[in-house]
Tab-separated table of C-alpha atoms in Angstrom:
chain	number	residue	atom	x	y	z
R	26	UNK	CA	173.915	152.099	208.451
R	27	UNK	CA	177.319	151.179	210.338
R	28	UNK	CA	177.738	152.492	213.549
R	29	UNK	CA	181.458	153.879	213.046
R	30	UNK	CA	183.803	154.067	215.697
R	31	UNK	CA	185.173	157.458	217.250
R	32	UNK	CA	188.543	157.482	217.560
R	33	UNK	CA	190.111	158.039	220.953
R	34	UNK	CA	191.610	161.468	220.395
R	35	UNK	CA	188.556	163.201	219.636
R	36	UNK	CA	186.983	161.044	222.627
R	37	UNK	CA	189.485	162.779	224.671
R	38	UNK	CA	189.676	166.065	223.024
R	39	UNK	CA	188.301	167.867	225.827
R	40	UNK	CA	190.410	166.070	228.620
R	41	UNK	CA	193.177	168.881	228.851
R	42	UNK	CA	190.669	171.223	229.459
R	43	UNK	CA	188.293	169.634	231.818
R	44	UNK	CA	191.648	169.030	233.912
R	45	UNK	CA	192.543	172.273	233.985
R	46	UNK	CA	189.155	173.366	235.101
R	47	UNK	CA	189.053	170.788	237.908
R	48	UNK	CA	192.384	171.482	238.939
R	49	UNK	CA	191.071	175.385	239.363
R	50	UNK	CA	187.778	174.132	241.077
R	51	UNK	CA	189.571	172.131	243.562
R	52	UNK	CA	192.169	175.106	244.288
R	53	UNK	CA	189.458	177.547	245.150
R	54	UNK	CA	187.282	174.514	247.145
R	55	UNK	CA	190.029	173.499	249.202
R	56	UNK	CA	191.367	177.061	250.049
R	57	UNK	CA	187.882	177.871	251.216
R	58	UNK	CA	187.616	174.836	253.147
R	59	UNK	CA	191.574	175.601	255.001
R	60	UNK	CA	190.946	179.680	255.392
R	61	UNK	CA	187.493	178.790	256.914
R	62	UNK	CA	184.898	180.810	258.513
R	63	UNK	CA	183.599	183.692	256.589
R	64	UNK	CA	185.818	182.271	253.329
R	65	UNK	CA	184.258	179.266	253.319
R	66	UNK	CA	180.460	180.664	253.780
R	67	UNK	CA	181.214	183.241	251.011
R	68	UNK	CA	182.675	180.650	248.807
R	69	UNK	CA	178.990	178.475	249.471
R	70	UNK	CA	176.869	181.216	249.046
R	71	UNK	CA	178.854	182.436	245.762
R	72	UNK	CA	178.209	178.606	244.932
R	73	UNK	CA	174.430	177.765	245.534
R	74	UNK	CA	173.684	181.710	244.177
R	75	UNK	CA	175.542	180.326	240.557
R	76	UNK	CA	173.510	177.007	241.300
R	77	UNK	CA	170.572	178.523	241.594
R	78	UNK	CA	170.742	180.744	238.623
R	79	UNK	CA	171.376	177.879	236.556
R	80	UNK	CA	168.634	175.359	238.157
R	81	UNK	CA	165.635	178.619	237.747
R	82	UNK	CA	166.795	179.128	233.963
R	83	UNK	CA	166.514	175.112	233.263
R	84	UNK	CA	162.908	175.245	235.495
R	85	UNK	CA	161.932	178.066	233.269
R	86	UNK	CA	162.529	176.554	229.713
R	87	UNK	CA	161.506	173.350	231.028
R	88	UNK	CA	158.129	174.892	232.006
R	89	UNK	CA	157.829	177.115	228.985
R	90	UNK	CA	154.724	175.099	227.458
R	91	UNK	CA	153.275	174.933	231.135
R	92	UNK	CA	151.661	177.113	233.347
R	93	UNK	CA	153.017	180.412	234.844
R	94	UNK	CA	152.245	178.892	238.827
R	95	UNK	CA	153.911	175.928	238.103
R	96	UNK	CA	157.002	177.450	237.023
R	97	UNK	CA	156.943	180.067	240.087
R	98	UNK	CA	156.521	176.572	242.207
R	99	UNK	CA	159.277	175.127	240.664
R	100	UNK	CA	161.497	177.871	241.046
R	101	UNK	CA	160.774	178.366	244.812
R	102	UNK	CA	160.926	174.732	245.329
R	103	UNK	CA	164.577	175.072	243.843
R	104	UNK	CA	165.519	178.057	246.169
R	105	UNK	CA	164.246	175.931	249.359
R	106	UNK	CA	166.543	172.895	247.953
R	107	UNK	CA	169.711	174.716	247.023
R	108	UNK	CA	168.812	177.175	250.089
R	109	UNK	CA	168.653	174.136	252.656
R	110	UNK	CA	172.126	172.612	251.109
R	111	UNK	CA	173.927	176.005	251.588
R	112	UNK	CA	173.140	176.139	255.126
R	113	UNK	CA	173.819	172.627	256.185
R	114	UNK	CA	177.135	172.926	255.008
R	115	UNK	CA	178.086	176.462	256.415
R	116	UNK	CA	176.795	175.269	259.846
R	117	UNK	CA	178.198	171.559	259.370
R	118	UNK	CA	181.764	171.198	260.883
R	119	UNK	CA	184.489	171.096	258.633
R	120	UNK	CA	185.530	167.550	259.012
R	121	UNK	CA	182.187	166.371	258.414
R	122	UNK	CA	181.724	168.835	255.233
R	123	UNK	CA	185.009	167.206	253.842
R	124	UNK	CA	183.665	163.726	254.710
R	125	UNK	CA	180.420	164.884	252.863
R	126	UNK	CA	182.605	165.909	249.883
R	127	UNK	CA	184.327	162.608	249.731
R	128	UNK	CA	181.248	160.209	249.669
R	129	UNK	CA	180.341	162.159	247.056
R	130	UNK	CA	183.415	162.080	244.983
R	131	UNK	CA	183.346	158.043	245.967
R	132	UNK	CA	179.976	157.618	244.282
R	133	UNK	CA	181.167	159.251	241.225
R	134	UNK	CA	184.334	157.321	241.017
R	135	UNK	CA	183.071	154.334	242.032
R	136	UNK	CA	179.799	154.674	239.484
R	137	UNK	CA	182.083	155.635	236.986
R	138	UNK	CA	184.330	152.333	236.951
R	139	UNK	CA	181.822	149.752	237.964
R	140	UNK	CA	179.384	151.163	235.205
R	141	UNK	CA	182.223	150.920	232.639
R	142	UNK	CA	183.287	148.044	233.328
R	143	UNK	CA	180.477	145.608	234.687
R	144	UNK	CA	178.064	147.942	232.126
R	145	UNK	CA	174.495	146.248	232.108
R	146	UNK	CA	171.400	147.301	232.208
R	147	UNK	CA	170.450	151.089	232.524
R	148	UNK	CA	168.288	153.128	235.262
R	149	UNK	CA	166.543	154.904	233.678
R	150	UNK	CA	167.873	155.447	229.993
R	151	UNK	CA	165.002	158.096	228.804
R	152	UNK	CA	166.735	160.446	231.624
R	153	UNK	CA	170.422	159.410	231.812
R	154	UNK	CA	171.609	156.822	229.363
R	155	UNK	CA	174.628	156.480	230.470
R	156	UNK	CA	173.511	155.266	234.062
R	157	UNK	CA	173.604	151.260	235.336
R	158	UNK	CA	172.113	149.330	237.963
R	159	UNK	CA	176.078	148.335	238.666
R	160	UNK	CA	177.323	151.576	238.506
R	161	UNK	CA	174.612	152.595	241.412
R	162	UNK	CA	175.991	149.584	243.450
R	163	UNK	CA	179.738	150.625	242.688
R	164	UNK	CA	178.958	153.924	243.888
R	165	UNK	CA	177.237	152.654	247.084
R	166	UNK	CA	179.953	150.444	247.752
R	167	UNK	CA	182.615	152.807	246.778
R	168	UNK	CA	180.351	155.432	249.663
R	169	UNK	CA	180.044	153.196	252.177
R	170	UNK	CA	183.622	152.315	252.574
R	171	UNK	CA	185.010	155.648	252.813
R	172	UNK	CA	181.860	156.402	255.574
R	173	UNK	CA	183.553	153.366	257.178
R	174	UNK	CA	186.687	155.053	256.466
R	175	UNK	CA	185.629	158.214	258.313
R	176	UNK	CA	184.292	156.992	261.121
R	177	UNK	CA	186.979	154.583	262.244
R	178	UNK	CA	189.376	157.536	262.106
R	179	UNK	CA	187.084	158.974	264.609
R	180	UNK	CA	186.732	156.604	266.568
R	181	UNK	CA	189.961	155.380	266.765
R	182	UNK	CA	188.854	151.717	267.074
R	183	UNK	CA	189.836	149.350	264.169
R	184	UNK	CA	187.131	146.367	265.116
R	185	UNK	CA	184.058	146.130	263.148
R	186	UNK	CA	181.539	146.984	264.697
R	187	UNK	CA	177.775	147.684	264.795
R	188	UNK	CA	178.348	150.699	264.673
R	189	UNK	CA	181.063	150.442	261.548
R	190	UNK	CA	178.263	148.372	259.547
R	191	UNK	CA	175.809	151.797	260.450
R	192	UNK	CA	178.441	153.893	258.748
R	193	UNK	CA	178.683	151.860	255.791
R	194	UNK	CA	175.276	152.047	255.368
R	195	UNK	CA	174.088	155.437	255.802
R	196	UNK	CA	177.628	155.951	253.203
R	197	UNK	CA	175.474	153.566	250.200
R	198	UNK	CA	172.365	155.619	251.383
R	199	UNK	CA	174.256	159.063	250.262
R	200	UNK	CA	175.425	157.842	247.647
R	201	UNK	CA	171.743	156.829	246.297
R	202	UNK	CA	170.857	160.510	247.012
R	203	UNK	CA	173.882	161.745	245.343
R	204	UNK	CA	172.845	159.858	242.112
R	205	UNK	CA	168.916	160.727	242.731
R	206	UNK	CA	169.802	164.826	242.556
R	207	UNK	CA	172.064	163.726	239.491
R	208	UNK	CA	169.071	162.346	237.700
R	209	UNK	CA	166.551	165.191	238.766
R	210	UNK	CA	169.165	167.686	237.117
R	211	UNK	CA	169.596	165.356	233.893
R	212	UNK	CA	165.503	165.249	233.852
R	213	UNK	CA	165.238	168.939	234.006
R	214	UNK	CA	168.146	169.437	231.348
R	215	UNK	CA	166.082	167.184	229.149
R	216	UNK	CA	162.673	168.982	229.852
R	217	UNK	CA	164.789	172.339	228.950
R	218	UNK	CA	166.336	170.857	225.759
R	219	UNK	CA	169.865	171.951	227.401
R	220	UNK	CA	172.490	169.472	227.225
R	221	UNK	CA	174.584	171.431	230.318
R	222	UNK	CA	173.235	174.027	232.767
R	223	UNK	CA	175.638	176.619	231.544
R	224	UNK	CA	179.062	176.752	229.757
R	225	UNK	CA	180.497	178.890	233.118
R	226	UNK	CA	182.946	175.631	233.817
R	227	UNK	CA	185.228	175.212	230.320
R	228	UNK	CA	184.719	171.206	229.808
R	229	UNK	CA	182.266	170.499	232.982
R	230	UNK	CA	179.292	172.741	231.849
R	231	UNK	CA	177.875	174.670	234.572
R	232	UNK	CA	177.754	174.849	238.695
R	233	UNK	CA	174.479	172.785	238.894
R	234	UNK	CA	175.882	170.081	236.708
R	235	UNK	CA	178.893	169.648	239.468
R	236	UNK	CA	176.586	170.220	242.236
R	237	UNK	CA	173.562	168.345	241.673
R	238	UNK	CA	174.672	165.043	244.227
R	239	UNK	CA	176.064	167.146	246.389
R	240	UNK	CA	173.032	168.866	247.300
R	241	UNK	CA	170.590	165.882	248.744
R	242	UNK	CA	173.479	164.163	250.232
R	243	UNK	CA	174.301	167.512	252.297
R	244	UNK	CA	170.704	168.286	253.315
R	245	UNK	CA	170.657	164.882	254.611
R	246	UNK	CA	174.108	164.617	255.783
R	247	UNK	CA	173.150	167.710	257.910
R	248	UNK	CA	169.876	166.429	259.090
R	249	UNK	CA	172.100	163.114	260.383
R	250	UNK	CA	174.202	165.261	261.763
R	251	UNK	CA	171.956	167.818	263.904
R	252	UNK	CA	169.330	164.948	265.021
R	253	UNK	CA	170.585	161.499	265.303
R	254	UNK	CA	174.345	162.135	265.988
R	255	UNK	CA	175.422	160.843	269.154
């Protein structure tokens, strides 16, 4: 049979509302993130609570052939994971949750465009087809730079550094994280038989499916933060 083309309007069917939705989701994130304080740990808790409905309903049918202790495991494994993400970033400082935020949003982007355009060979295509070897290095790249980005603003110095080459780093390091919790959601979601964790978000699909890199690179990013900032 011939593989037939789809044409680009139904490709992009979905793109006015998928822009409308992220235009909302960015409203509400960002006026958390200016009102601060108790906005901003209501708005994570309201988060990671939708999160974690969504992950302990994909455990559940996931598990449905397995036994009833493994699922209870799995779902208290996922409360300690979105639980510990939650509370790094209401105790992280702001700047450093927005600088969280943006590596994250610079492995996507940067994933996104290398994958489609270098394209290659895949991850792990039984668990996320649409994920490439250069797409992981676009996002690490795409990470570490605005890391680098961040932390000469703090610094104030413009020289590279030791220092500046750490930053980059520990940047393509998140960014492997961020695309390690995408692939444990997309492994669940197939286990489940679900092709989104919810329809909550009209063209994204659900919380989890938005959150899932955001929640090892903030666990870590917090850990960084508490024990080997300087």
């Amino acid at each position: 049979m011939r593989a037939m083309a789809v044409p680009l309007s139904v490709r992009t069917s979905d793109l006015p509302k998928r822009a409308g939705s992220a235009v909302v989701m960015l409203a509400l994130a960002g006026a958390a993130l200016w009102l601060g304080g108790l906005w901003f740990d209501g708005f994570v808790i309201l988060v990671s609570a939708a999160c974690l409905f969504e992950a302990v309903r994909l455990i559940r049918r996931a598990g449905r052939n397995a036994s009833g202790a493994l699922v209870v495991a799995g779902c208290a494994a996922a409360i300690i994971y979105i639980g510990a993400a939650a509370g790094m970033l209401i105790e992280l400082p702001i700047p450093v949750v927005l600088g969280v935020i943006a590596v994250v949003v610079a492995t996507d982007t940067g994933a996104y465009f290398s994958g489609r355009t270098i394209g290659g060979p895949k991850i792990a295509p039984r668990i996320s087809p649409s994920k490439t070897w250069a797409g992981l290095g676009g996002g690490m790249v795409a990470a570490g730079l605005v890391s680098l980005g961040f932390f000469y603003s703090n610094v104030g110095d413009r020289a590279f550094s030791a220092m500046g080459a750490g930053a980059f780093a520990v940047g393509a390091g998140l960014a492997v994280l961020a695309q390690a919790g995408d692939f444990l959601e997309s492994w669940l979601k197939r286990k489940a038989g679900m092709k989104d964790s919810s329809n909550l978000i009209p063209g994204h699909g659900g919380v989890f499916d938005r959150a899932d890199g955001m929640l090892p690179v903030a666990i870590v990013a917090g850990l960084l933060w508490f024990f080997a900032h300087p």
